[in-house]
Short mmCIF file of C-alpha atoms in Angstrom, two decimals:
data_model
loop_
_atom_site.label_atom_id
_atom_site.label_comp_id
_atom_site.label_asym_id
_atom_site.label_seq_id
_atom_site.Cartn_x
_atom_site.Cartn_y
_atom_site.Cartn_z
CA UNK A 9 0.00 0.00 0.00
CA UNK A 10 2.98 2.32 -0.49
CA UNK A 11 1.11 3.86 -3.40
CA UNK A 12 -1.29 5.61 -1.01
CA UNK A 13 1.61 7.23 0.84
CA UNK A 14 3.19 8.43 -2.42
CA UNK A 15 3.02 12.22 -2.77
CA UNK A 16 1.73 11.85 -6.36
CA UNK A 17 -1.39 10.08 -5.09
CA UNK A 18 -4.10 12.67 -4.49
CA UNK A 19 -7.06 10.39 -3.83
CA UNK A 20 -8.04 6.72 -3.64
CA UNK A 21 -11.05 5.02 -5.16
CA UNK A 22 -11.49 1.51 -3.83
CA UNK A 23 -13.90 -1.27 -4.74
CA UNK A 24 -13.72 -4.46 -2.73
CA UNK A 25 -14.53 -6.18 0.52
CA UNK A 26 -15.42 -4.28 3.66
CA UNK A 27 -12.46 -5.83 5.48
CA UNK A 28 -9.99 -4.59 2.86
CA UNK A 29 -11.80 -1.24 2.64
CA UNK A 30 -11.24 -0.61 6.34
CA UNK A 31 -7.50 -1.07 5.86
CA UNK A 32 -7.39 1.19 2.81
CA UNK A 33 -9.49 3.85 4.58
CA UNK A 34 -7.11 3.75 7.54
CA UNK A 35 -4.16 4.42 5.21
CA UNK A 36 -6.06 7.23 3.49
CA UNK A 37 -6.65 8.86 6.84
CA UNK A 38 -3.07 8.42 7.96
CA UNK A 39 -1.78 10.07 4.78
CA UNK A 40 -4.59 12.65 4.45
CA UNK A 41 -5.87 11.33 1.11
CA UNK A 42 -9.43 11.65 -0.13
CA UNK A 43 -11.16 8.31 -0.42
CA UNK A 44 -14.21 6.93 -2.21
CA UNK A 45 -15.28 3.41 -1.35
CA UNK A 46 -17.63 0.92 -2.98
CA UNK A 47 -17.50 -1.97 -0.58
CA UNK A 48 -18.87 -5.39 -1.38
CA UNK A 49 -19.89 -4.65 -4.97
CA UNK A 50 -18.85 -3.72 -8.54
CA UNK A 51 -15.55 -4.41 -10.24
CA UNK A 52 -12.76 -1.85 -10.56
CA UNK A 53 -11.99 -0.47 -13.99
CA UNK A 54 -8.65 1.25 -14.46
CA UNK A 55 -7.82 3.40 -17.46
CA UNK A 56 -4.18 4.35 -17.65
CA UNK A 57 -2.74 7.57 -19.04
CA UNK A 58 -1.57 6.02 -22.34
CA UNK A 59 -4.88 4.24 -23.08
CA UNK A 60 -7.13 4.77 -26.08
CA UNK A 61 -9.93 6.48 -24.10
CA UNK A 62 -12.67 5.89 -26.67
CA UNK A 63 -11.86 2.18 -26.88
CA UNK A 64 -11.58 1.87 -23.08
CA UNK A 65 -14.99 3.51 -22.63
CA UNK A 66 -16.57 1.22 -25.22
CA UNK A 67 -15.10 -1.94 -23.71
CA UNK A 68 -15.91 -0.83 -20.16
CA UNK A 69 -19.51 -0.06 -21.09
CA UNK A 70 -20.02 -3.35 -22.93
CA UNK A 71 -18.42 -5.33 -20.12
CA UNK A 72 -20.53 -3.68 -17.45
CA UNK A 73 -23.78 -3.97 -19.38
CA UNK A 74 -23.01 -7.60 -20.24
CA UNK A 75 -22.59 -8.39 -16.54
CA UNK A 76 -26.03 -6.89 -15.85
CA UNK A 77 -27.87 -9.09 -18.35
#
């Protein structure tokens, strides 16, 4: 979890179990980082800086909607 302490990290968005979320929230508090938590649901979707944004949005949308069917 060194990434949360890194000065380049401005905020954390976490999707996962409540148990893991508590640990991540504790680190956010310790390092004064904003946090947004979706505990116990949804899958994370990361889009990196060098990604094709249009393609990532299309794939993300189709993947999410396919999981809802």
